[in-house]
Amino acid sequence: MKKLYLLAGAMLLLAACQRNPHFITDKAYRAEVHSDFEVRMAEFPMLDVRLDTLCRAEREAMEFLYAYMPLSDLADYEPSFFLQQVRTAFKARGEMPWGKEVPEDEFRHFVLVYRVNNENLDTARMVFYRELKERVMGMNIEEAALEVNHWCHEHVAYRASDGRTSAPLATMRTSLGRCGEESTFTVTALRAVGIPARQCYTPRWAHCDDNHAWVEVYVNGQWKFLGACEPDPRLDMGWFSVPSTRCMMVHSKAFGKYKGDEEVVKHTELYSELNLLSHYAPTRRVTVTVKDPDGQPVEGAQVKYKLYNYAEYYTLSTQTTDAEGKASLTTGLGDLLIWSLTPNPSPIGEGGEYLFAFERIDVRKDSTLTLVLRKNANKDILLPSPDGEGAGVRLFEMVPPVAGAPKVVATEEETSANARRLAYEDSLRGAYTTTFPSKENYRQLVKPNPNLTDEQAWAVIRKSEGNYAEIIKFLNNHAGEDLVETEYYTGIIVYEDGHREQIPSERYSSLYDYLCSFSDKDLRDITSEVLEAHWAVPPMNQLAKEYSPYKKGIMPARISNEMVRPYRAKLACFKGMTAEEIRRWVVDSITVDDSSNYYNCPISPVGVYKLRRADSHSRDIFFVAACRAAGVPAYLDNATNTIYSLTPDPSPIGEGSGNRWGAIHFNNNNATNKQSGSLTLTTPLSNRRRVGGEAGGLGGEAPTYWSHFTLAKLENGDLRTFDFEDDPRMASFPATISLEPGTYCLSTGNRYPDGAVRSRLEFFEVKAGEKVIKEIVILPLLARTDELGVIEKDLELFDGIELWDYAGDAGMLYVNLGVYSEPSKHLVVELKQLQKEMKQWGGMTFMVGPTSIGMPSWGLTNTDFAYRAGTLEQRILEATKSASNPQYPLVALIDKDGRLLYYSEGYKIGVVEQVLKATAKSVQAK
C-alpha cells in the first residue's frame, strides 16, 4: 500500500510539473539566470519586483528579463509592463502553428525580448498580435514572415528622420520611419506572432556615406533576411542585397547570455554583440599585434577597427589584445584604419596621457598588421607626415570591397505580382494619411487662439501628422489664454569664450516658442499630458529674467535625444540650489555606469533620480533637467557634448545684469571659468564655387558637415567626433567656434564614383586663449582613364528626338528609379536639394519611375518623365557591360556624342554630387 501511495504521489507531481513547466529547461542555465537576477535585485533595492505569485514559466521568463535588461528599462517601466509582454509571447507560442517548432534559445532571445533597439517601449506586441493572428493563421513560418512584412508595408514606409527611434505604435500612427524605425517596427510585428526576429545593422557602409538596418528571421533552422516594410517575393531578398556584399561589418545584439554559434565581437554579462557579416559578404580574419615602444607585446590594449564614412573614421568594433598582444576581427575585403591605444604605464606629468598608433590596412591583401605604440604620441601626431605633407597632416586612400551578386533573384512573374501588391498597399497607407488635417480643414478642429497666428497653428499641426489629436487637445486647452508679452529688459550674456551679447527688448509668444522647442518627431509622438507637464515651467527668476536665456535654458523640455517625459515636478526638490550645488549632488549621488545601458536609450531624468545610476549621457541629461526644474538656465550642446549653465558674471560691462554661460564638468574640481580657445574654419574660394572647382570641387557652394568634413577631439588616446549637423555655427564660412584646450583633428574626404575615398586628417592643438585658423582642404580627385562606354548619338529617344539633340552642349542625365524604395527616395531627395546646381549645369534629365509616385509634382527642373525603360537603358547596359537586370536606381550621365561620363546602379549616397563633379570635369576638358 505504501508503494501505491508513493507511485500515486509521483504521478501527481509529474502531472503538476507538466501543468507548470519550466520556461528554461536547461538546469544549469536556469540556475545561472536565477543567480544573476538575485544579484541584480540586490544591486537595485529600490525596485519593487515581486514574482512569487506567478507560475513557474512566467517567473523564470521575468527573471531572465530583469537579470539582463538595460538600465533604461529598469528605471522607466513597471513590472506589469514586462509581465504583459511575457504573457503575450507565451500566448503566441501556444496559438501559432509554428510555436512549438521554435527552439527554446531562439524563442528566449528573439521572441520573448520586448526591445529591438533604442526605441521608446509601448504595447505594440499586444496590438500587433490581435491584428496579425488571423491573417497568418494556416501559413507556415516562412509564408507568415513574408505576410507580416506586407502588413508592415501597409502601415509604414521609408522617410529619413533624426536619430531618436520612435516606438512602434508612434511609427504606425505617422506611417513613416527611417530604416531603424522600420526594422524596429517589423521585428516587433514578427515577434508578436512568435517568429524569431532580430534587427541587423551595417553601422556604416564602405562604399557611400550612410548606414542601414534590416531584419533577419529564423525559419526552418536558418536565419534569413528581409527588407523591413519593403516586402519582396521571397526571403533573402532586398534592395540592400548587393550593397551588403560590400560591407565591412554587419552586427546585431543578443539580449542576455546567448549561446548561439555566431561570432561574438563583444561579450558582456548583460548582452552579446554578434558579427553577422559572413551571411552577406566575403570575409577575412584580420589579426593585429600591438607592441610597446620597446617592441614587447602589449596585453590589454584596445584595437579599434575604423571605417571611413561621413568624413570620419568610425569604429566598427573594439577588441582587446591577449597576452601575446594580439586581437582579431572578421571583416570584409576593403580598407580599414586600425587604431590602437593603451594608457601610458609611466606618464610624465599630470593628466591621462595615452600611447597610441594607427595605420591603414588593405584587407584584400593582408590579414595581419603590427602596430608599435609611441611614447610621445600626443606630440608626434602634430609633426609633419613622413610623406612630406604639412604639420599634423596624414593622407589615406580608402578603397571599399567590390560588389557581389544578389543572393536570390525573383522571377518576372513574382516581381510583377509583388509590384501590384505593393501598389495596393501604398494606396491603403495613402488613404490613411489623407485623414490627417489639411490646411483647408484644420480650423474646424482648433479653437481660435490669440497666441498663435494661423500660419503658426498650421505649422505645428502639419508637423504632428498622425499625432494631431494630442497637439490639438493641448492647443485647445490654452485657447483662452493671452500669452503674448513684451519684454523691455535689456541684459548682457557673457559666453564661455568671453564674447558678450546684448539682449534687446523683444515681443514674443511664449506658447509658440514652447511648441517650437520640440523636434518634428516630438510633435509626432508626444502626448498632451506631457506637453501640459512641461508647460508649467518655473517663472522667469532673477537669473533668467531676460527672455532669451529663459527660452534657451529653462523653457525647453527636450535636452538631447531622449524621449520627452515629465520631470519638472519630480525634480522640484532641487529648487533653491545653484548649478554648482546641483553638480556636486550629481557627483556625490549618481554612479556612472557606461556599460549597463547597452542599447543607448537615454534613461529619463526621473529614472536616473530613481536608480541613482546612469550612463554618462543620461547623467548629463539629468543634470540639465534638474537645473531647469530648479529655475537655473542650462543646456547640453549636442554638437560637442558640453553642458552649459547660466551663472552671474562677476564683472558685467554696461547697464543691466551680466550673466555667463559656463561649461560644467563632472570632475572633482569643476572649472566653469576655464579659459577656452577658438577655432575658425575657412574654405578656399574654389571650394565655394559651383561643383567641380579647381581645388577638386564639392557638391554645393560650401563644404557640408558629415558629407565633406568633421571635427574631432583627441581624448584618452582616441578621436571623439563632434556633431555639427544642421548646426547654424557651421552654416557659412568662415565659421568660428569656442573649443576647450586640447588636440583636435579636422577630417575631410572626397569620394570617387566607385566609392573609394581620398582622405585627409589634420591634427592641431588649441591652447587656452589662442585663436586658431584652419582651412577645410578637400583633396581633388585624381584623373582616371576608365572608359565607361559609348552609345550611338543618333539613337532616337522619343517623338523623333535623337540623343545628341536632347543632350545638347551640357549633356543629359538618365535616371531609372526602379521600385520606389529607400535608395530611390534618397536619390530624389538629393536631386531636390541640388536643384540650384542642376539648373546651373543646364542639362536635361530623363527620369523613369512608377506611375503611382507622382514624379511630375516634384518640381524638378529640365526633367522629362516616363513610366517604363526603353532602348536607351538597354544601350547603356550594353555599353557598360552591365547585367541585363541591373540594381536600381540606375543613373547615367551622357554627353551629346554618346559618351558615358558617369554610371551608377544600386544604392549610393551622394550620386547627384558625383554627377555634378563629372559635368564640371567635362566642361574643363573642353
GROMACS .gro file of C-alpha atoms in nm, residues 273-650:
model
  378
  273GLU     CA    1   2.711   4.173  -2.997
  274LEU     CA    2   2.714   3.935  -3.293
  275ASN     CA    3   2.911   3.967  -3.617
  276LEU     CA    4   2.681   3.850  -3.899
  277LEU     CA    5   2.897   3.968  -4.190
  278SER     CA    6   2.963   3.616  -4.321
  279HIS     CA    7   2.589   3.589  -4.400
  280TYR     CA    8   2.634   3.862  -4.661
  281ALA     CA    9   2.988   3.921  -4.786
  282PRO     CA   10   3.327   3.758  -4.845
  283THR     CA   11   3.532   3.791  -4.526
  284ARG     CA   12   3.880   3.759  -4.385
  285ARG     CA   13   4.006   3.730  -4.029
  286VAL     CA   14   4.237   4.023  -3.952
  287THR     CA   15   4.482   3.990  -3.664
  288VAL     CA   16   4.654   4.296  -3.519
  289THR     CA   17   4.962   4.270  -3.298
  290VAL     CA   18   5.031   4.562  -3.064
  291LYS     CA   19   5.379   4.625  -2.927
  292ASP     CA   20   5.514   4.884  -2.685
  293PRO     CA   21   5.794   5.128  -2.778
  294ASP     CA   22   6.049   4.863  -2.678
  295GLY     CA   23   5.899   4.605  -2.916
  296GLN     CA   24   5.730   4.393  -2.647
  297PRO     CA   25   5.369   4.264  -2.688
  298VAL     CA   26   5.109   4.472  -2.506
  299GLU     CA   27   4.833   4.285  -2.327
  300GLY     CA   28   4.504   4.467  -2.269
  301ALA     CA   29   4.550   4.729  -2.543
  302GLN     CA   30   4.240   4.841  -2.729
  303VAL     CA   31   4.236   4.778  -3.103
  304LYS     CA   32   3.977   4.977  -3.294
  305TYR     CA   33   3.880   4.876  -3.647
  306LYS     CA   34   3.778   5.202  -3.815
  307LEU     CA   35   3.599   5.262  -4.147
  308TYR     CA   36   3.586   5.591  -4.337
  309ASN     CA   37   3.228   5.715  -4.359
  310TYR     CA   38   3.060   6.052  -4.310
  311ALA     CA   39   3.404   6.219  -4.325
  312GLU     CA   40   3.522   6.044  -4.008
  313TYR     CA   41   3.682   5.714  -3.916
  314TYR     CA   42   3.401   5.530  -3.744
  315THR     CA   43   3.485   5.245  -3.505
  316LEU     CA   44   3.317   4.926  -3.629
  317SER     CA   45   3.446   4.715  -3.340
  318THR     CA   46   3.686   4.739  -3.047
  319GLN     CA   47   3.885   4.432  -2.944
  320THR     CA   48   4.132   4.380  -2.660
  321THR     CA   49   4.474   4.226  -2.708
  322ASP     CA   50   4.565   3.899  -2.537
  323ALA     CA   51   4.891   3.805  -2.360
  324GLU     CA   52   5.065   3.791  -2.699
  325GLY     CA   53   4.946   4.140  -2.786
  326LYS     CA   54   4.704   4.008  -3.049
  327ALA     CA   55   4.342   4.093  -3.130
  328SER     CA   56   4.133   3.965  -3.423
  329LEU     CA   57   3.816   4.050  -3.613
  330THR     CA   58   3.636   3.904  -3.914
  331THR     CA   59   3.572   4.181  -4.164
  332GLY     CA   60   3.515   4.248  -4.536
  333LEU     CA   61   3.766   4.277  -4.819
  334GLY     CA   62   3.824   4.651  -4.812
  335ASP     CA   63   4.042   4.912  -4.639
  336LEU     CA   64   4.032   4.993  -4.269
  337LEU     CA   65   4.220   5.227  -4.039
  338ILE     CA   66   4.348   5.029  -3.740
  339TRP     CA   67   4.388   5.242  -3.427
  340SER     CA   68   4.535   5.102  -3.107
  341LEU     CA   69   4.574   5.268  -2.768
  342THR     CA   70   4.661   5.196  -2.409
  343PRO     CA   71   4.718   5.412  -2.102
  344ASN     CA   72   5.081   5.516  -2.061
  345PRO     CA   73   5.222   5.293  -1.784
  346SER     CA   74   5.467   5.567  -1.687
  347PRO     CA   75   5.312   5.906  -1.774
  348ILE     CA   76   5.525   6.216  -1.736
  349GLY     CA   77   5.349   6.497  -1.561
  350GLU     CA   78   4.978   6.521  -1.487
  351GLY     CA   79   4.688   6.408  -1.699
  352GLY     CA   80   4.579   6.087  -1.862
  353GLU     CA   81   4.840   6.051  -2.135
  354TYR     CA   82   4.787   5.757  -2.371
  355LEU     CA   83   5.013   5.567  -2.604
  356PHE     CA   84   4.854   5.516  -2.944
  357ALA     CA   85   4.927   5.440  -3.307
  358PHE     CA   86   4.727   5.396  -3.626
  359GLU     CA   87   4.779   5.260  -3.975
  360ARG     CA   88   4.577   5.166  -4.283
  361ILE     CA   89   4.531   4.801  -4.380
  362ASP     CA   90   4.416   4.663  -4.716
  363VAL     CA   91   4.224   4.351  -4.615
  364ARG     CA   92   4.222   4.226  -4.974
  365LYS     CA   93   4.598   4.176  -4.947
  366ASP     CA   94   4.682   4.149  -4.578
  367SER     CA   95   4.534   3.965  -4.284
  368THR     CA   96   4.793   4.078  -4.026
  369LEU     CA   97   4.922   4.413  -3.905
  370THR     CA   98   5.169   4.516  -3.634
  371LEU     CA   99   5.131   4.849  -3.457
  372VAL     CA  100   5.405   4.994  -3.235
  373LEU     CA  101   5.274   5.237  -2.976
  374ARG     CA  102   5.463   5.564  -2.947
  375LYS     CA  103   5.584   5.722  -2.622
  376ASN     CA  104   5.513   6.080  -2.732
  377ALA     CA  105   5.208   6.008  -2.945
  378ASN     CA  106   5.028   6.327  -2.845
  379LYS     CA  107   5.322   6.536  -2.965
  380ASP     CA  108   5.429   6.322  -3.260
  381ILE     CA  109   5.084   6.344  -3.416
  382LEU     CA  110   5.141   6.718  -3.464
  383LEU     CA  111   5.462   6.669  -3.663
  384PRO     CA  112   5.479   6.669  -4.045
  385SER     CA  113   5.397   6.332  -4.200
  386PRO     CA  114   5.678   6.118  -4.345
  387ASP     CA  115   5.545   6.173  -4.699
  388GLY     CA  116   5.614   6.545  -4.682
  389GLU     CA  117   5.269   6.681  -4.600
  390GLY     CA  118   5.222   6.972  -4.361
  391ALA     CA  119   5.237   6.963  -3.983
  392GLY     CA  120   4.991   6.715  -3.839
  393VAL     CA  121   4.863   6.603  -4.183
  394ARG     CA  122   4.804   6.240  -4.275
  395LEU     CA  123   4.669   6.125  -4.614
  396PHE     CA  124   4.496   5.797  -4.696
  397GLU     CA  125   4.316   5.647  -4.993
  398MET     CA  126   4.048   5.411  -4.868
  399VAL     CA  127   3.900   5.154  -5.107
  400PRO     CA  128   3.576   4.962  -5.033
  401PRO     CA  129   3.509   4.599  -5.124
  402VAL     CA  130   3.381   4.521  -5.474
  403ALA     CA  131   3.013   4.439  -5.518
  404GLY     CA  132   2.893   4.081  -5.535
  405ALA     CA  133   2.577   3.923  -5.674
  406PRO     CA  134   2.231   3.915  -5.513
  407LYS     CA  135   2.163   3.606  -5.305
  408VAL     CA  136   1.817   3.537  -5.451
  409VAL     CA  137   1.658   3.667  -5.773
  410ALA     CA  138   1.281   3.653  -5.819
  411THR     CA  139   1.116   3.551  -6.142
  412GLU     CA  140   0.948   3.812  -6.361
  413GLU     CA  141   0.608   3.674  -6.260
  414GLU     CA  142   0.694   3.702  -5.891
  415THR     CA  143   0.828   4.053  -5.937
  416SER     CA  144   0.519   4.171  -6.126
  417ALA     CA  145   0.279   4.019  -5.875
  418ASN     CA  146   0.473   4.172  -5.586
  419ALA     CA  147   0.476   4.514  -5.755
  420ARG     CA  148   0.098   4.507  -5.792
  421ARG     CA  149   0.060   4.417  -5.429
  422LEU     CA  150   0.299   4.693  -5.318
  423ALA     CA  151   0.098   4.949  -5.516
  424TYR     CA  152  -0.220   4.836  -5.344
  425GLU     CA  153  -0.054   4.858  -5.003
  426ASP     CA  154   0.072   5.207  -5.088
  427SER     CA  155  -0.286   5.305  -5.163
  428LEU     CA  156  -0.402   5.176  -4.823
  429ARG     CA  157  -0.135   5.376  -4.646
  430GLY     CA  158  -0.208   5.680  -4.859
  431ALA     CA  159  -0.577   5.659  -4.777
  432TYR     CA  160  -0.490   5.661  -4.406
  433THR     CA  161  -0.267   5.969  -4.432
  434THR     CA  162  -0.545   6.161  -4.607
  435THR     CA  163  -0.729   6.153  -4.275
  436PHE     CA  164  -0.469   6.390  -4.125
  437PRO     CA  165  -0.582   6.754  -4.100
  438SER     CA  166  -0.520   6.967  -4.406
  439LYS     CA  167  -0.458   7.339  -4.437
  440GLU     CA  168  -0.814   7.372  -4.560
  441ASN     CA  169  -0.990   7.191  -4.274
  442TYR     CA  170  -0.769   7.214  -3.964
  443ARG     CA  171  -0.958   7.522  -3.837
  444GLN     CA  172  -1.263   7.303  -3.783
  445LEU     CA  173  -1.067   7.119  -3.514
  446VAL     CA  174  -0.878   7.404  -3.347
  447LYS     CA  175  -1.032   7.677  -3.134
  448PRO     CA  176  -0.926   8.036  -3.213
  449ASN     CA  177  -0.609   8.109  -3.019
  450PRO     CA  178  -0.481   8.465  -2.959
  451ASN     CA  179  -0.129   8.328  -2.901
  452LEU     CA  180  -0.085   8.181  -3.248
  453THR     CA  181  -0.122   8.312  -3.597
  454ASP     CA  182  -0.295   8.089  -3.849
  455GLU     CA  183   0.044   8.012  -4.005
  456GLN     CA  184   0.191   7.915  -3.668
  457ALA     CA  185  -0.102   7.692  -3.573
  458TRP     CA  186  -0.096   7.513  -3.908
  459ALA     CA  187   0.283   7.469  -3.896
  460VAL     CA  188   0.257   7.286  -3.563
  461ILE     CA  189  -0.040   7.071  -3.663
  462ARG     CA  190   0.113   6.983  -4.001
  463LYS     CA  191   0.428   6.855  -3.832
  464SER     CA  192   0.228   6.641  -3.588
  465GLU     CA  193   0.085   6.429  -3.873
  466GLY     CA  194  -0.092   6.125  -3.720
  467ASN     CA  195  -0.047   6.264  -3.368
  468TYR     CA  196  -0.258   6.571  -3.445
  469ALA     CA  197  -0.526   6.487  -3.187
  470GLU     CA  198  -0.277   6.522  -2.899
  471ILE     CA  199  -0.142   6.854  -3.027
  472ILE     CA  200  -0.488   6.996  -3.093
  473LYS     CA  201  -0.601   6.890  -2.746
  474PHE     CA  202  -0.315   7.087  -2.593
  475LEU     CA  203  -0.378   7.393  -2.813
  476ASN     CA  204  -0.747   7.396  -2.729
  477ASN     CA  205  -0.672   7.371  -2.358
  478HIS     CA  206  -0.492   7.707  -2.386
  479ALA     CA  207  -0.704   7.882  -2.646
  480GLY     CA  208  -0.840   8.133  -2.396
  481GLU     CA  209  -0.505   8.250  -2.254
  482ASP     CA  210  -0.332   8.565  -2.375
  483LEU     CA  211   0.036   8.480  -2.356
  484VAL     CA  212   0.183   8.735  -2.597
  485GLU     CA  213   0.411   8.963  -2.396
  486THR     CA  214   0.666   9.235  -2.444
  487GLU     CA  215   0.996   9.210  -2.257
  488TYR     CA  216   1.159   9.551  -2.208
  489TYR     CA  217   1.453   9.440  -2.002
  490THR     CA  218   1.791   9.462  -2.172
  491GLY     CA  219   2.065   9.240  -2.036
  492ILE     CA  220   2.409   9.107  -2.125
  493ILE     CA  221   2.507   8.744  -2.173
  494VAL     CA  222   2.876   8.656  -2.147
  495TYR     CA  223   2.974   8.334  -2.326
  496GLU     CA  224   3.249   8.099  -2.216
  497ASP     CA  225   3.495   8.233  -2.471
  498GLY     CA  226   3.445   8.583  -2.333
  499HIS     CA  227   3.235   8.742  -2.606
  500ARG     CA  228   2.931   8.938  -2.488
  501GLU     CA  229   2.585   8.955  -2.637
  502GLN     CA  230   2.337   9.230  -2.562
  503ILE     CA  231   1.978   9.110  -2.542
  504PRO     CA  232   1.732   9.361  -2.688
  505SER     CA  233   1.372   9.413  -2.594
  506GLU     CA  234   1.150   9.170  -2.780
  507ARG     CA  235   0.791   9.076  -2.830
  508TYR     CA  236   0.724   8.708  -2.811
  509SER     CA  237   0.457   8.441  -2.798
  510SER     CA  238   0.580   8.201  -2.535
  511LEU     CA  239   0.328   7.935  -2.641
  512TYR     CA  240   0.457   7.919  -2.996
  513ASP     CA  241   0.819   7.931  -2.878
  514TYR     CA  242   0.742   7.645  -2.642
  515LEU     CA  243   0.598   7.430  -2.920
  516CYS     CA  244   0.891   7.517  -3.148
  517SER     CA  245   1.134   7.390  -2.884
  518PHE     CA  246   1.021   7.036  -2.968
  519SER     CA  247   1.158   6.845  -3.264
  520ASP     CA  248   0.932   6.743  -3.552
  521LYS     CA  249   0.946   6.386  -3.424
  522ASP     CA  250   0.844   6.501  -3.075
  523LEU     CA  251   0.529   6.653  -3.221
  524ARG     CA  252   0.457   6.319  -3.388
  525ASP     CA  253   0.469   6.111  -3.068
  526ILE     CA  254   0.431   6.335  -2.763
  527THR     CA  255   0.111   6.330  -2.556
  528SER     CA  256  -0.093   6.627  -2.445
  529GLU     CA  257  -0.027   6.523  -2.083
  530VAL     CA  258   0.349   6.558  -2.132
  531LEU     CA  259   0.300   6.894  -2.304
  532GLU     CA  260   0.093   7.013  -2.008
  533ALA     CA  261   0.351   6.890  -1.756
  534HIS     CA  262   0.632   7.091  -1.914
  535TRP     CA  263   0.418   7.395  -1.991
  536ALA     CA  264   0.401   7.460  -1.618
  537VAL     CA  265   0.763   7.575  -1.620
  538PRO     CA  266   0.915   7.783  -1.338
  539PRO     CA  267   0.860   8.156  -1.383
  540MET     CA  268   1.144   8.374  -1.506
  541ASN     CA  269   1.353   8.431  -1.195
  542GLN     CA  270   1.627   8.683  -1.121
  543LEU     CA  271   1.890   8.477  -1.302
  544ALA     CA  272   1.686   8.423  -1.617
  545LYS     CA  273   1.459   8.725  -1.628
  546GLU     CA  274   1.572   8.804  -1.979
  547TYR     CA  275   1.359   8.602  -2.220
  548SER     CA  276   1.645   8.477  -2.439
  549PRO     CA  277   1.824   8.262  -2.177
  550TYR     CA  278   1.485   8.155  -2.039
  551LYS     CA  279   1.386   8.038  -2.388
  552LYS     CA  280   1.716   7.855  -2.432
  553GLY     CA  281   1.781   7.714  -2.087
  554ILE     CA  282   1.454   7.667  -1.896
  555MET     CA  283   1.153   7.656  -2.128
  556PRO     CA  284   1.250   7.355  -2.347
  557ALA     CA  285   1.150   7.010  -2.229
  558ARG     CA  286   1.386   6.843  -2.476
  559ILE     CA  287   1.752   6.826  -2.376
  560SER     CA  288   1.918   6.581  -2.615
  561ASN     CA  289   1.798   6.262  -2.789
  562GLU     CA  290   1.582   6.132  -2.505
  563MET     CA  291   1.211   6.057  -2.518
  564VAL     CA  292   1.046   6.360  -2.357
  565ARG     CA  293   0.881   6.264  -2.030
  566PRO     CA  294   0.762   6.476  -1.734
  567TYR     CA  295   1.036   6.557  -1.486
  568ARG     CA  296   0.990   6.911  -1.352
  569ALA     CA  297   0.754   6.825  -1.066
  570LYS     CA  298   0.956   6.522  -0.953
  571LEU     CA  299   1.283   6.719  -0.960
  572ALA     CA  300   1.139   7.023  -0.785
  573CYS     CA  301   1.345   6.914  -0.484
  574PHE     CA  302   1.638   7.094  -0.647
  575LYS     CA  303   1.470   7.435  -0.627
  576GLY     CA  304   1.685   7.687  -0.446
  577MET     CA  305   2.009   7.516  -0.547
  578THR     CA  306   2.269   7.669  -0.777
  579ALA     CA  307   2.417   7.491  -1.078
  580GLU     CA  308   2.733   7.416  -0.879
  581GLU     CA  309   2.532   7.272  -0.589
  582ILE     CA  310   2.337   7.052  -0.830
  583ARG     CA  311   2.664   6.944  -0.995
  584ARG     CA  312   2.808   6.842  -0.658
  585TRP     CA  313   2.491   6.649  -0.573
  586VAL     CA  314   2.517   6.461  -0.905
  587VAL     CA  315   2.884   6.376  -0.846
  588ASP     CA  316   2.810   6.251  -0.494
  589SER     CA  317   2.481   6.071  -0.563
  590ILE     CA  318   2.481   5.931  -0.920
  591THR     CA  319   2.703   5.635  -1.006
  592VAL     CA  320   2.821   5.645  -1.368
  593ASP     CA  321   2.788   5.310  -1.544
  594ASP     CA  322   2.868   5.326  -1.916
  595SER     CA  323   2.828   4.954  -1.981
  596SER     CA  324   2.487   4.855  -1.843
  597ASN     CA  325   2.266   5.082  -2.057
  598TYR     CA  326   2.380   4.897  -2.365
  599TYR     CA  327   2.101   4.984  -2.609
  600ASN     CA  328   2.195   5.352  -2.566
  601CYS     CA  329   1.838   5.453  -2.496
  602PRO     CA  330   1.869   5.750  -2.259
  603ILE     CA  331   1.733   5.698  -1.912
  604SER     CA  332   1.469   5.954  -1.822
  605PRO     CA  333   1.569   6.219  -1.565
  606VAL     CA  334   1.319   6.073  -1.319
  607GLY     CA  335   1.462   5.727  -1.389
  608VAL     CA  336   1.814   5.847  -1.311
  609TYR     CA  337   1.689   6.001  -0.987
  610LYS     CA  338   1.521   5.670  -0.902
  611LEU     CA  339   1.812   5.436  -0.979
  612ARG     CA  340   2.093   5.674  -0.876
  613ARG     CA  341   2.288   5.511  -1.160
  614ALA     CA  342   2.324   5.615  -1.523
  615ASP     CA  343   2.544   5.616  -1.827
  616SER     CA  344   2.734   5.943  -1.879
  617HIS     CA  345   2.494   6.076  -2.139
  618SER     CA  346   2.184   6.011  -1.925
  619ARG     CA  347   2.369   6.170  -1.630
  620ASP     CA  348   2.424   6.483  -1.839
  621ILE     CA  349   2.058   6.496  -1.941
  622PHE     CA  350   1.959   6.455  -1.578
  623PHE     CA  351   2.178   6.745  -1.468
  624VAL     CA  352   2.022   6.981  -1.724
  625ALA     CA  353   1.673   6.863  -1.625
  626ALA     CA  354   1.746   6.923  -1.256
  627CYS     CA  355   1.875   7.272  -1.333
  628ARG     CA  356   1.567   7.359  -1.537
  629ALA     CA  357   1.337   7.224  -1.266
  630ALA     CA  358   1.526   7.445  -1.020
  631GLY     CA  359   1.489   7.752  -1.242
  632VAL     CA  360   1.858   7.756  -1.336
  633PRO     CA  361   1.907   7.800  -1.713
  634ALA     CA  362   2.111   7.513  -1.859
  635TYR     CA  363   2.150   7.329  -2.187
  636LEU     CA  364   2.351   7.049  -2.343
  637ASP     CA  365   2.545   7.143  -2.656
  638ASN     CA  366   2.477   6.827  -2.852
  639ALA     CA  367   2.748   6.907  -3.107
  640THR     CA  368   3.031   6.890  -2.853
  641ASN     CA  369   2.851   6.711  -2.565
  642THR     CA  370   2.933   7.003  -2.336
  643ILE     CA  371   2.691   7.120  -2.065
  644TYR     CA  372   2.644   7.492  -2.004
  645SER     CA  373   2.464   7.669  -1.723
  646LEU     CA  374   2.396   8.037  -1.674
  647THR     CA  375   2.571   8.191  -1.377
  648PRO     CA  376   2.610   8.553  -1.266
  649ASP     CA  377   2.909   8.723  -1.426
  650PRO     CA  378   3.124   8.881  -1.154
   0.00000   0.00000   0.00000
